[in-house]
PDB file of C-alpha atoms in Angstrom:
ATOM      1  CA  UNK C   1     -40.061   5.236  22.372  1.00 37.00           C
ATOM      2  CA  UNK C   2     -43.341   6.620  22.604  1.00 38.00           C
ATOM      3  CA  UNK C   3     -46.105   5.700  25.170  1.00 38.00           C
ATOM      4  CA  UNK C   4     -46.955   2.072  25.233  1.00 45.00           C
ATOM      5  CA  UNK C   5     -50.663   1.126  25.420  1.00 49.00           C
ATOM      6  CA  UNK C   6     -52.432  -2.128  26.442  1.00 53.00           C
ATOM      7  CA  UNK C   7     -54.659  -3.802  24.420  1.00 49.00           C
ATOM      8  CA  UNK C   8     -57.323  -3.025  26.927  1.00 43.00           C
ATOM      9  CA  UNK C   9     -56.629   0.911  26.580  1.00 41.00           C
ATOM     10  CA  UNK C  10     -57.991   3.231  23.879  1.00 37.00           C
ATOM     11  CA  UNK C  11     -55.406   4.056  21.227  1.00 39.00           C
ATOM     12  CA  UNK C  12     -53.629   7.191  21.223  1.00 37.00           C
ATOM     13  CA  UNK C  13     -56.039  10.303  20.017  1.00 32.00           C
ATOM     14  CA  UNK C  14     -55.106  11.503  16.537  1.00 36.00           C
ATOM     15  CA  UNK C  15     -54.085  14.676  15.859  1.00 35.00           C
ATOM     16  CA  UNK C  16     -56.997  17.487  15.784  1.00 34.00           C
ATOM     17  CA  UNK C  17     -58.577  17.171  11.950  1.00 36.00           C
ATOM     18  CA  UNK C  18     -57.447  14.003  11.668  1.00 37.00           C
ATOM     19  CA  UNK C  19     -59.633  10.614  11.624  1.00 44.00           C
ATOM     20  CA  UNK C  20     -57.916   7.392  12.809  1.00 53.00           C
ATOM     21  CA  UNK C  21     -58.679   4.981   9.792  1.00 69.00           C
ATOM     22  CA  UNK C  22     -60.295   1.761  10.568  1.00 85.00           C
ATOM     23  CA  UNK C  23     -58.050  -1.040   9.527  1.00 95.00           C
ATOM     24  CA  UNK C  24     -58.501  -2.945   6.476  1.00 96.00           C
ATOM     25  CA  UNK C  25     -56.085  -5.860   6.926  1.00 96.00           C
ATOM     26  CA  UNK C  26     -55.025  -7.490  10.163  1.00 97.00           C
ATOM     27  CA  UNK C  27     -51.442  -9.196   9.803  1.00 97.00           C
ATOM     28  CA  UNK C  28     -50.465 -11.767  12.449  1.00 97.00           C
ATOM     29  CA  UNK C  29     -47.412 -13.896  13.267  1.00 98.00           C
ATOM     30  CA  UNK C  30     -48.164 -17.643  14.145  1.00 97.00           C
ATOM     31  CA  UNK C  31     -45.828 -18.947  16.762  1.00 96.00           C
ATOM     32  CA  UNK C  32     -45.851 -17.126  19.887  1.00 97.00           C
ATOM     33  CA  UNK C  33     -48.828 -14.908  18.617  1.00 98.00           C
ATOM     34  CA  UNK C  34     -51.800 -16.059  17.414  1.00 97.00           C
ATOM     35  CA  UNK C  35     -50.949 -19.723  18.417  1.00 96.00           C
ATOM     36  CA  UNK C  36     -51.255 -20.613  22.118  1.00 96.00           C
ATOM     37  CA  UNK C  37     -48.217 -22.772  23.054  1.00 96.00           C
ATOM     38  CA  UNK C  38     -49.362 -26.067  22.131  1.00 95.00           C
ATOM     39  CA  UNK C  39     -49.986 -24.652  19.185  1.00 94.00           C
ATOM     40  CA  UNK C  40     -53.765 -24.512  18.946  1.00 94.00           C
ATOM     41  CA  UNK C  41     -56.171 -21.692  17.941  1.00 95.00           C
ATOM     42  CA  UNK C  42     -58.309 -20.828  20.627  1.00 95.00           C
ATOM     43  CA  UNK C  43     -62.286 -20.643  20.384  1.00 95.00           C
ATOM     44  CA  UNK C  44     -62.213 -16.878  21.426  1.00 97.00           C
ATOM     45  CA  UNK C  45     -59.440 -16.340  18.678  1.00 96.00           C
ATOM     46  CA  UNK C  46     -61.351 -18.313  16.143  1.00 95.00           C
ATOM     47  CA  UNK C  47     -64.559 -16.144  16.880  1.00 95.00           C
ATOM     48  CA  UNK C  48     -62.232 -12.878  16.391  1.00 96.00           C
ATOM     49  CA  UNK C  49     -60.976 -13.681  13.262  1.00 95.00           C
ATOM     50  CA  UNK C  50     -64.172 -14.376  11.940  1.00 93.00           C
ATOM     51  CA  UNK C  51     -65.516 -11.316  13.146  1.00 95.00           C
ATOM     52  CA  UNK C  52     -63.281  -9.385  11.524  1.00 95.00           C
ATOM     53  CA  UNK C  53     -63.651 -10.941   8.136  1.00 92.00           C
ATOM     54  CA  UNK C  54     -67.304 -10.289   8.736  1.00 93.00           C
ATOM     55  CA  UNK C  55     -66.909  -6.707   9.636  1.00 94.00           C
ATOM     56  CA  UNK C  56     -64.678  -6.521   6.024  1.00 94.00           C
ATOM     57  CA  UNK C  57     -61.152  -6.401   7.703  1.00 95.00           C
ATOM     58  CA  UNK C  58     -58.893  -9.135   5.718  1.00 94.00           C
ATOM     59  CA  UNK C  59     -56.870 -11.205   8.430  1.00 94.00           C
ATOM     60  CA  UNK C  60     -53.501 -12.425   6.750  1.00 95.00           C
ATOM     61  CA  UNK C  61     -51.548 -15.136   8.434  1.00 96.00           C
ATOM     62  CA  UNK C  62     -47.418 -13.925   8.288  1.00 97.00           C
ATOM     63  CA  UNK C  63     -45.231 -16.636   9.650  1.00 97.00           C
ATOM     64  CA  UNK C  64     -41.960 -17.981   9.106  1.00 96.00           C
ATOM     65  CA  UNK C  65     -43.476 -21.826   9.002  1.00 94.00           C
ATOM     66  CA  UNK C  66     -43.250 -23.314   5.611  1.00 91.00           C
ATOM     67  CA  UNK C  67     -46.209 -23.992   3.753  1.00 88.00           C
ATOM     68  CA  UNK C  68     -46.394 -27.722   5.042  1.00 86.00           C
ATOM     69  CA  UNK C  69     -46.674 -26.653   8.255  1.00 84.00           C
ATOM     70  CA  UNK C  70     -49.839 -24.856   7.764  1.00 89.00           C
ATOM     71  CA  UNK C  71     -52.321 -27.043   8.771  1.00 82.00           C
ATOM     72  CA  UNK C  72     -52.680 -25.322  12.381  1.00 80.00           C
ATOM     73  CA  UNK C  73     -54.289 -22.323  10.780  1.00 78.00           C
ATOM     74  CA  UNK C  74     -55.558 -23.567   7.659  1.00 75.00           C
ATOM     75  CA  UNK C  75     -59.008 -23.899   9.194  1.00 72.00           C
ATOM     76  CA  UNK C  76     -59.137 -20.547  10.198  1.00 73.00           C
ATOM     77  CA  UNK C  77     -58.142 -18.825   7.088  1.00 73.00           C
ATOM     78  CA  UNK C  78     -61.271 -16.611   5.474  1.00 72.00           C
ATOM     79  CA  UNK C  79     -61.747 -14.032   2.566  1.00 69.00           C
ATOM     80  CA  UNK C  80     -58.549 -14.512   0.416  1.00 74.00           C
ATOM     81  CA  UNK C  81     -57.151 -17.684   1.735  1.00 85.00           C
ATOM     82  CA  UNK C  82     -54.083 -16.767   1.483  1.00 92.00           C
ATOM     83  CA  UNK C  83     -51.121 -16.510   4.089  1.00 95.00           C
ATOM     84  CA  UNK C  84     -47.335 -15.582   3.994  1.00 97.00           C
ATOM     85  CA  UNK C  85     -44.993 -17.981   4.759  1.00 97.00           C
ATOM     86  CA  UNK C  86     -41.088 -18.754   5.299  1.00 97.00           C
ATOM     87  CA  UNK C  87     -40.740 -15.009   6.323  1.00 98.00           C
ATOM     88  CA  UNK C  88     -42.030 -13.492   3.368  1.00 98.00           C
ATOM     89  CA  UNK C  89     -40.477 -16.073   0.886  1.00 98.00           C
ATOM     90  CA  UNK C  90     -43.749 -17.404  -0.295  1.00 97.00           C
ATOM     91  CA  UNK C  91     -47.464 -16.602  -0.590  1.00 97.00           C
ATOM     92  CA  UNK C  92     -49.471 -19.758  -0.032  1.00 94.00           C
ATOM     93  CA  UNK C  93     -53.167 -20.250  -1.085  1.00 93.00           C
ATOM     94  CA  UNK C  94     -54.284 -22.213   1.864  1.00 89.00           C
ATOM     95  CA  UNK C  95     -57.507 -23.253   0.504  1.00 84.00           C
ATOM     96  CA  UNK C  96     -55.745 -24.624  -2.660  1.00 77.00           C
ATOM     97  CA  UNK C  97     -53.981 -27.242  -0.662  1.00 80.00           C
ATOM     98  CA  UNK C  98     -50.917 -25.065  -0.101  1.00 82.00           C
ATOM     99  CA  UNK C  99     -50.520 -24.237  -3.340  1.00 90.00           C
ATOM    100  CA  UNK C 100     -47.527 -21.504  -4.078  1.00 94.00           C
ATOM    101  CA  UNK C 101     -48.935 -18.266  -5.269  1.00 95.00           C
ATOM    102  CA  UNK C 102     -45.468 -16.274  -5.307  1.00 96.00           C
ATOM    103  CA  UNK C 103     -42.220 -17.717  -4.349  1.00 97.00           C
ATOM    104  CA  UNK C 104     -39.328 -15.188  -3.830  1.00 98.00           C
ATOM    105  CA  UNK C 105     -36.334 -17.499  -3.564  1.00 97.00           C
ATOM    106  CA  UNK C 106     -32.744 -17.776  -1.994  1.00 98.00           C
ATOM    107  CA  UNK C 107     -30.393 -18.008  -4.961  1.00 97.00           C
ATOM    108  CA  UNK C 108     -28.238 -21.221  -4.781  1.00 96.00           C
ATOM    109  CA  UNK C 109     -25.168 -19.352  -5.005  1.00 96.00           C
ATOM    110  CA  UNK C 110     -26.054 -17.276  -1.935  1.00 98.00           C
ATOM    111  CA  UNK C 111     -27.326 -20.060   0.374  1.00 98.00           C
ATOM    112  CA  UNK C 112     -23.817 -21.702  -0.351  1.00 97.00           C
ATOM    113  CA  UNK C 113     -21.965 -18.646   0.530  1.00 98.00           C
ATOM    114  CA  UNK C 114     -23.819 -18.308   3.624  1.00 98.00           C
ATOM    115  CA  UNK C 115     -22.999 -21.858   4.872  1.00 98.00           C
ATOM    116  CA  UNK C 116     -19.746 -21.483   3.801  1.00 98.00           C
ATOM    117  CA  UNK C 117     -18.951 -18.024   5.570  1.00 98.00           C
ATOM    118  CA  UNK C 118     -21.066 -19.082   8.491  1.00 98.00           C
ATOM    119  CA  UNK C 119     -19.553 -22.513   9.240  1.00 98.00           C
ATOM    120  CA  UNK C 120     -15.873 -20.811   8.985  1.00 98.00           C
ATOM    121  CA  UNK C 121     -16.858 -18.020  11.429  1.00 98.00           C
ATOM    122  CA  UNK C 122     -18.721 -20.471  13.701  1.00 98.00           C
ATOM    123  CA  UNK C 123     -17.625 -23.843  13.964  1.00 98.00           C
ATOM    124  CA  UNK C 124     -20.159 -26.676  14.853  1.00 97.00           C
ATOM    125  CA  UNK C 125     -23.099 -25.193  13.100  1.00 98.00           C
ATOM    126  CA  UNK C 126     -25.255 -27.494  11.159  1.00 98.00           C
ATOM    127  CA  UNK C 127     -27.603 -26.455   8.345  1.00 97.00           C
ATOM    128  CA  UNK C 128     -31.009 -27.412   6.656  1.00 96.00           C
ATOM    129  CA  UNK C 129     -32.823 -26.191   3.422  1.00 96.00           C
ATOM    130  CA  UNK C 130     -36.475 -25.435   3.269  1.00 94.00           C
ATOM    131  CA  UNK C 131     -37.200 -25.646  -0.656  1.00 94.00           C
ATOM    132  CA  UNK C 132     -40.539 -25.383  -2.371  1.00 93.00           C
ATOM    133  CA  UNK C 133     -40.479 -29.400  -3.353  1.00 89.00           C
ATOM    134  CA  UNK C 134     -39.238 -30.766   0.586  1.00 88.00           C
ATOM    135  CA  UNK C 135     -36.574 -30.623   3.020  1.00 92.00           C
ATOM    136  CA  UNK C 136     -32.898 -31.342   3.281  1.00 94.00           C
ATOM    137  CA  UNK C 137     -30.750 -31.576   6.619  1.00 94.00           C
ATOM    138  CA  UNK C 138     -27.194 -32.500   7.889  1.00 96.00           C
ATOM    139  CA  UNK C 139     -27.053 -35.465  10.031  1.00 93.00           C
ATOM    140  CA  UNK C 140     -25.956 -32.959  12.894  1.00 95.00           C
ATOM    141  CA  UNK C 141     -29.237 -30.668  12.262  1.00 95.00           C
ATOM    142  CA  UNK C 142     -31.637 -31.089  15.726  1.00 91.00           C
ATOM    143  CA  UNK C 143     -34.543 -33.535  14.742  1.00 79.00           C
ATOM    144  CA  UNK C 144     -37.516 -31.171  14.911  1.00 69.00           C
ATOM    145  CA  UNK C 145     -40.407 -31.990  12.998  1.00 63.00           C
ATOM    146  CA  UNK C 146     -38.578 -33.595  10.070  1.00 63.00           C
ATOM    147  CA  UNK C 147     -40.778 -34.353   6.850  1.00 72.00           C
ATOM    148  CA  UNK C 148     -40.146 -38.019   6.540  1.00 71.00           C
ATOM    149  CA  UNK C 149     -39.167 -37.793   2.993  1.00 76.00           C
ATOM    150  CA  UNK C 150     -36.619 -35.512   3.635  1.00 87.00           C
ATOM    151  CA  UNK C 151     -33.036 -35.802   2.086  1.00 90.00           C
ATOM    152  CA  UNK C 152     -29.762 -35.862   4.143  1.00 92.00           C
ATOM    153  CA  UNK C 153     -26.445 -34.902   3.576  1.00 94.00           C
ATOM    154  CA  UNK C 154     -23.825 -32.117   3.577  1.00 96.00           C
ATOM    155  CA  UNK C 155     -25.712 -28.627   2.676  1.00 96.00           C
ATOM    156  CA  UNK C 156     -22.655 -27.961   0.442  1.00 96.00           C
ATOM    157  CA  UNK C 157     -23.282 -30.861  -1.650  1.00 93.00           C
ATOM    158  CA  UNK C 158     -27.445 -30.265  -1.568  1.00 93.00           C
ATOM    159  CA  UNK C 159     -26.638 -26.625  -2.840  1.00 94.00           C
ATOM    160  CA  UNK C 160     -24.473 -27.523  -5.915  1.00 87.00           C
ATOM    161  CA  UNK C 161     -26.331 -26.277  -8.900  1.00 68.00           C
ATOM    162  CA  UNK C 162     -28.823 -29.072 -10.125  1.00 60.00           C
ATOM    163  CA  UNK C 163     -28.038 -31.384  -7.567  1.00 57.00           C
ATOM    164  CA  UNK C 164     -29.484 -32.969  -4.347  1.00 48.00           C
ATOM    165  CA  UNK C 165     -28.253 -35.748  -2.006  1.00 41.00           C
ATOM    166  CA  UNK C 166     -30.158 -38.124  -0.715  1.00 41.00           C
ATOM    167  CA  UNK C 167     -29.527 -40.620   2.212  1.00 39.00           C
ATOM    168  CA  UNK C 168     -26.381 -42.898   1.533  1.00 39.00           C
ATOM    169  CA  UNK C 169     -24.926 -40.608  -1.006  1.00 39.00           C
ATOM    170  CA  UNK C 170     -27.358 -41.269  -3.997  1.00 42.00           C
ATOM    171  CA  UNK C 171     -27.829 -38.298  -6.175  1.00 41.00           C
ATOM    172  CA  UNK C 172     -31.303 -37.187  -5.667  1.00 47.00           C
ATOM    173  CA  UNK C 173     -33.612 -34.983  -8.362  1.00 47.00           C
ATOM    174  CA  UNK C 174     -32.468 -31.545  -8.771  1.00 49.00           C
ATOM    175  CA  UNK C 175     -34.741 -29.456  -6.041  1.00 71.00           C
ATOM    176  CA  UNK C 176     -37.010 -26.318  -6.394  1.00 89.00           C
ATOM    177  CA  UNK C 177     -36.403 -22.674  -5.459  1.00 95.00           C
ATOM    178  CA  UNK C 178     -35.050 -22.436  -1.694  1.00 96.00           C
ATOM    179  CA  UNK C 179     -37.125 -20.938   0.396  1.00 97.00           C
ATOM    180  CA  UNK C 180     -34.942 -20.084   3.141  1.00 97.00           C
ATOM    181  CA  UNK C 181     -31.783 -21.626   4.598  1.00 98.00           C
ATOM    182  CA  UNK C 182     -31.513 -22.717   8.575  1.00 97.00           C
ATOM    183  CA  UNK C 183     -28.441 -22.871  10.624  1.00 98.00           C
ATOM    184  CA  UNK C 184     -28.510 -24.467  14.181  1.00 98.00           C
ATOM    185  CA  UNK C 185     -25.610 -23.811  16.421  1.00 98.00           C
ATOM    186  CA  UNK C 186     -25.872 -26.290  19.701  1.00 97.00           C
ATOM    187  CA  UNK C 187     -24.260 -24.090  22.431  1.00 97.00           C
ATOM    188  CA  UNK C 188     -24.393 -20.182  21.644  1.00 98.00           C
ATOM    189  CA  UNK C 189     -26.926 -17.696  22.986  1.00 98.00           C
ATOM    190  CA  UNK C 190     -29.809 -17.155  20.192  1.00 97.00           C
ATOM    191  CA  UNK C 191     -29.076 -13.705  19.262  1.00 97.00           C
ATOM    192  CA  UNK C 192     -25.188 -14.241  19.812  1.00 98.00           C
ATOM    193  CA  UNK C 193     -25.537 -16.241  17.125  1.00 98.00           C
ATOM    194  CA  UNK C 194     -27.495 -13.805  14.955  1.00 98.00           C
ATOM    195  CA  UNK C 195     -24.772 -11.324  15.285  1.00 98.00           C
ATOM    196  CA  UNK C 196     -22.203 -13.432  14.478  1.00 98.00           C
ATOM    197  CA  UNK C 197     -23.781 -14.974  11.266  1.00 98.00           C
ATOM    198  CA  UNK C 198     -25.160 -11.436   9.834  1.00 98.00           C
ATOM    199  CA  UNK C 199     -21.541 -10.239  10.190  1.00 98.00           C
ATOM    200  CA  UNK C 200     -19.999 -12.994   8.802  1.00 98.00           C
ATOM    201  CA  UNK C 201     -22.754 -13.613   5.733  1.00 98.00           C
ATOM    202  CA  UNK C 202     -24.949 -10.629   6.059  1.00 98.00           C
ATOM    203  CA  UNK C 203     -24.484  -9.478   2.415  1.00 98.00           C
ATOM    204  CA  UNK C 204     -25.797 -12.738   1.021  1.00 98.00           C
ATOM    205  CA  UNK C 205     -29.039 -13.225   2.599  1.00 98.00           C
ATOM    206  CA  UNK C 206     -31.759 -11.594   4.923  1.00 98.00           C
ATOM    207  CA  UNK C 207     -30.815 -13.378   8.425  1.00 98.00           C
ATOM    208  CA  UNK C 208     -33.197 -13.516  11.412  1.00 98.00           C
ATOM    209  CA  UNK C 209     -34.645 -15.556  13.917  1.00 97.00           C
ATOM    210  CA  UNK C 210     -37.826 -16.653  15.568  1.00 96.00           C
ATOM    211  CA  UNK C 211     -37.110 -19.867  17.813  1.00 95.00           C
ATOM    212  CA  UNK C 212     -36.218 -19.682  21.234  1.00 94.00           C
ATOM    213  CA  UNK C 213     -33.108 -21.785  20.612  1.00 95.00           C
ATOM    214  CA  UNK C 214     -30.081 -20.872  18.239  1.00 97.00           C
ATOM    215  CA  UNK C 215     -31.933 -21.594  14.984  1.00 97.00           C
ATOM    216  CA  UNK C 216     -31.476 -18.987  12.500  1.00 98.00           C
ATOM    217  CA  UNK C 217     -33.465 -18.371   9.476  1.00 98.00           C
ATOM    218  CA  UNK C 218     -32.000 -17.217   6.106  1.00 98.00           C
ATOM    219  CA  UNK C 219     -33.982 -15.699   3.418  1.00 98.00           C
ATOM    220  CA  UNK C 220     -33.096 -14.042   0.069  1.00 98.00           C
ATOM    221  CA  UNK C 221     -31.708 -10.305   0.472  1.00 97.00           C
ATOM    222  CA  UNK C 222     -35.036  -8.063   0.751  1.00 97.00           C
ATOM    223  CA  UNK C 223     -37.017 -11.197   1.610  1.00 98.00           C
ATOM    224  CA  UNK C 224     -39.094 -10.229   4.693  1.00 98.00           C
ATOM    225  CA  UNK C 225     -42.299 -10.660   6.112  1.00 98.00           C
ATOM    226  CA  UNK C 226     -42.425  -7.029   5.633  1.00 98.00           C
ATOM    227  CA  UNK C 227     -41.554  -6.896   1.982  1.00 98.00           C
ATOM    228  CA  UNK C 228     -43.725  -9.411   0.803  1.00 98.00           C
ATOM    229  CA  UNK C 229     -46.695  -8.304   2.783  1.00 98.00           C
ATOM    230  CA  UNK C 230     -46.159  -4.364   1.504  1.00 98.00           C
ATOM    231  CA  UNK C 231     -46.123  -5.821  -1.997  1.00 97.00           C
ATOM    232  CA  UNK C 232     -49.849  -7.373  -1.536  1.00 97.00           C
ATOM    233  CA  UNK C 233     -50.746  -4.437   0.198  1.00 97.00           C
ATOM    234  CA  UNK C 234     -49.846  -2.072  -2.749  1.00 98.00           C
ATOM    235  CA  UNK C 235     -51.249  -4.364  -5.363  1.00 97.00           C
ATOM    236  CA  UNK C 236     -54.723  -3.845  -3.520  1.00 96.00           C
ATOM    237  CA  UNK C 237     -54.628  -0.227  -2.676  1.00 97.00           C
ATOM    238  CA  UNK C 238     -53.957  -0.705   1.092  1.00 97.00           C
ATOM    239  CA  UNK C 239     -51.956   1.419   3.194  1.00 97.00           C
ATOM    240  CA  UNK C 240     -49.692   0.781   5.950  1.00 97.00           C
ATOM    241  CA  UNK C 241     -51.857   2.832   7.794  1.00 97.00           C
ATOM    242  CA  UNK C 242     -54.657   0.526   7.445  1.00 97.00           C
ATOM    243  CA  UNK C 243     -52.819  -2.301   8.544  1.00 98.00           C
ATOM    244  CA  UNK C 244     -52.149  -3.472  12.320  1.00 98.00           C
ATOM    245  CA  UNK C 245     -49.663  -6.461  12.664  1.00 98.00           C
ATOM    246  CA  UNK C 246     -49.037  -8.629  15.468  1.00 98.00           C
ATOM    247  CA  UNK C 247     -45.635 -10.351  16.355  1.00 98.00           C
ATOM    248  CA  UNK C 248     -43.147 -11.421  19.150  1.00 98.00           C
ATOM    249  CA  UNK C 249     -39.692 -12.433  17.564  1.00 98.00           C
ATOM    250  CA  UNK C 250     -37.155 -10.822  15.679  1.00 98.00           C
ATOM    251  CA  UNK C 251     -38.280 -11.856  12.167  1.00 98.00           C
ATOM    252  CA  UNK C 252     -41.454  -9.686  13.021  1.00 98.00           C
ATOM    253  CA  UNK C 253     -39.208  -6.316  13.392  1.00 98.00           C
ATOM    254  CA  UNK C 254     -39.528  -5.477   9.831  1.00 98.00           C
ATOM    255  CA  UNK C 255     -43.287  -6.060   9.550  1.00 98.00           C
ATOM    256  CA  UNK C 256     -44.220  -4.495  13.080  1.00 98.00           C
ATOM    257  CA  UNK C 257     -42.185  -1.101  11.792  1.00 97.00           C
ATOM    258  CA  UNK C 258     -43.953  -0.778   8.522  1.00 98.00           C
ATOM    259  CA  UNK C 259     -47.335  -1.385   9.743  1.00 97.00           C
ATOM    260  CA  UNK C 260     -49.238   1.702  10.656  1.00 97.00           C
ATOM    261  CA  UNK C 261     -50.148   0.231  13.870  1.00 97.00           C
ATOM    262  CA  UNK C 262     -48.246  -2.541  15.460  1.00 97.00           C
ATOM    263  CA  UNK C 263     -48.624  -4.795  18.688  1.00 98.00           C
ATOM    264  CA  UNK C 264     -45.885  -6.643  20.630  1.00 98.00           C
ATOM    265  CA  UNK C 265     -47.190  -9.585  22.363  1.00 98.00           C
ATOM    266  CA  UNK C 266     -46.571  -9.682  26.236  1.00 98.00           C
ATOM    267  CA  UNK C 267     -44.396 -12.739  25.968  1.00 98.00           C
ATOM    268  CA  UNK C 268     -42.200 -10.595  23.084  1.00 98.00           C
ATOM    269  CA  UNK C 269     -38.689 -10.667  22.648  1.00 97.00           C
ATOM    270  CA  UNK C 270     -37.156  -7.533  24.379  1.00 97.00           C
ATOM    271  CA  UNK C 271     -36.147  -5.941  20.796  1.00 96.00           C
ATOM    272  CA  UNK C 272     -39.721  -6.263  19.538  1.00 98.00           C
ATOM    273  CA  UNK C 273     -40.908  -4.877  22.698  1.00 97.00           C
ATOM    274  CA  UNK C 274     -38.839  -1.955  22.727  1.00 95.00           C
ATOM    275  CA  UNK C 275     -39.897  -1.358  18.813  1.00 94.00           C
ATOM    276  CA  UNK C 276     -43.687  -1.265  19.343  1.00 94.00           C
ATOM    277  CA  UNK C 277     -45.801   1.345  21.038  1.00 87.00           C
ATOM    278  CA  UNK C 278     -48.562  -0.638  21.849  1.00 97.00           C
ATOM    279  CA  UNK C 279     -48.409  -4.012  23.589  1.00 97.00           C
ATOM    280  CA  UNK C 280     -51.186  -6.723  24.205  1.00 98.00           C
ATOM    281  CA  UNK C 281     -51.317  -9.649  26.612  1.00 98.00           C
ATOM    282  CA  UNK C 282     -49.406 -12.778  25.748  1.00 98.00           C
ATOM    283  CA  UNK C 283     -50.264 -15.403  23.239  1.00 98.00           C
ATOM    284  CA  UNK C 284     -51.806 -17.808  25.754  1.00 98.00           C
ATOM    285  CA  UNK C 285     -54.106 -15.338  27.178  1.00 98.00           C
ATOM    286  CA  UNK C 286     -55.576 -14.432  23.621  1.00 98.00           C
ATOM    287  CA  UNK C 287     -53.983 -11.246  23.192  1.00 98.00           C
ATOM    288  CA  UNK C 288     -54.350 -10.969  19.554  1.00 98.00           C
ATOM    289  CA  UNK C 289     -58.212 -11.923  20.079  1.00 98.00           C
ATOM    290  CA  UNK C 290     -58.212  -8.951  22.426  1.00 98.00           C
ATOM    291  CA  UNK C 291     -57.231  -6.574  19.942  1.00 97.00           C
ATOM    292  CA  UNK C 292     -58.989  -7.697  17.110  1.00 97.00           C
ATOM    293  CA  UNK C 293     -62.342  -7.596  19.279  1.00 97.00           C
ATOM    294  CA  UNK C 294     -61.770  -4.000  20.309  1.00 96.00           C
ATOM    295  CA  UNK C 295     -61.317  -2.960  16.281  1.00 96.00           C
ATOM    296  CA  UNK C 296     -64.423  -4.549  15.447  1.00 95.00           C
ATOM    297  CA  UNK C 297     -66.374  -3.103  17.890  1.00 93.00           C
ATOM    298  CA  UNK C 298     -65.104   0.349  16.600  1.00 89.00           C
ATOM    299  CA  UNK C 299     -65.976  -0.540  12.912  1.00 86.00           C
ATOM    300  CA  UNK C 300     -69.290  -1.668  13.543  1.00 84.00           C
ATOM    301  CA  UNK C 301     -70.537   1.426  15.259  1.00 78.00           C
TER     302      UNK C 301
END
């Protein structure tokens, strides 16, 4: 790993004859990164985001959250108004009420295969399914922020082609494209669960995690924050070298590796800290804002 620099240090000096480019796009994760632990955006961070946009630098929220949980950040979006949600499975227009601009689904057959293989390999696993049209979960699945309109029942029945299962066993309307499958285990360590699931079912989906608990997130093969962000940047003539990315958990690793400059939060997962050459202060200490402020000062010289 290269020399680690903090948010208050100057970036590495570029090779002779080369000028480090001013970034054109800042890509930031939300939970554990831009958001404080109480899920708020600090006044300092709000000001930094606005300053970046005023300097002509796009800001993109890139999160594992579903579109329906984007209210925490929708008031702070500028410019294009877009966000990448569900670990790259969807591009959402936050100014358009959460309208899906692009969807990269997990195929039902693959989702069903993951459920069967992980359930067999790791007994005690429960599942939930995030679709464009709603949320479905098994009775054993932990009661996180569950949608009151969610359907309940076995994942295998819900994932059967063209069907859904509602509380009480009634057949529901066919659900929309699957954004991600979630798998929870009540006892395993999170990283151990991730390793087991990837071994058992990794050929059917991209499996990662962002929660401090044993909660896994499964997207379609090849779908990640990095691949969706890369597609957007390619369409707009933005190179990886012109992107600065921030993250804290394993679901950020591909994005941090793709971006020309990447920062791990001080509170980041050990794998994220090991994979990045820049670090900034923790999410509760406005680490993203500290870096953006320095970028804006350089951009406005």
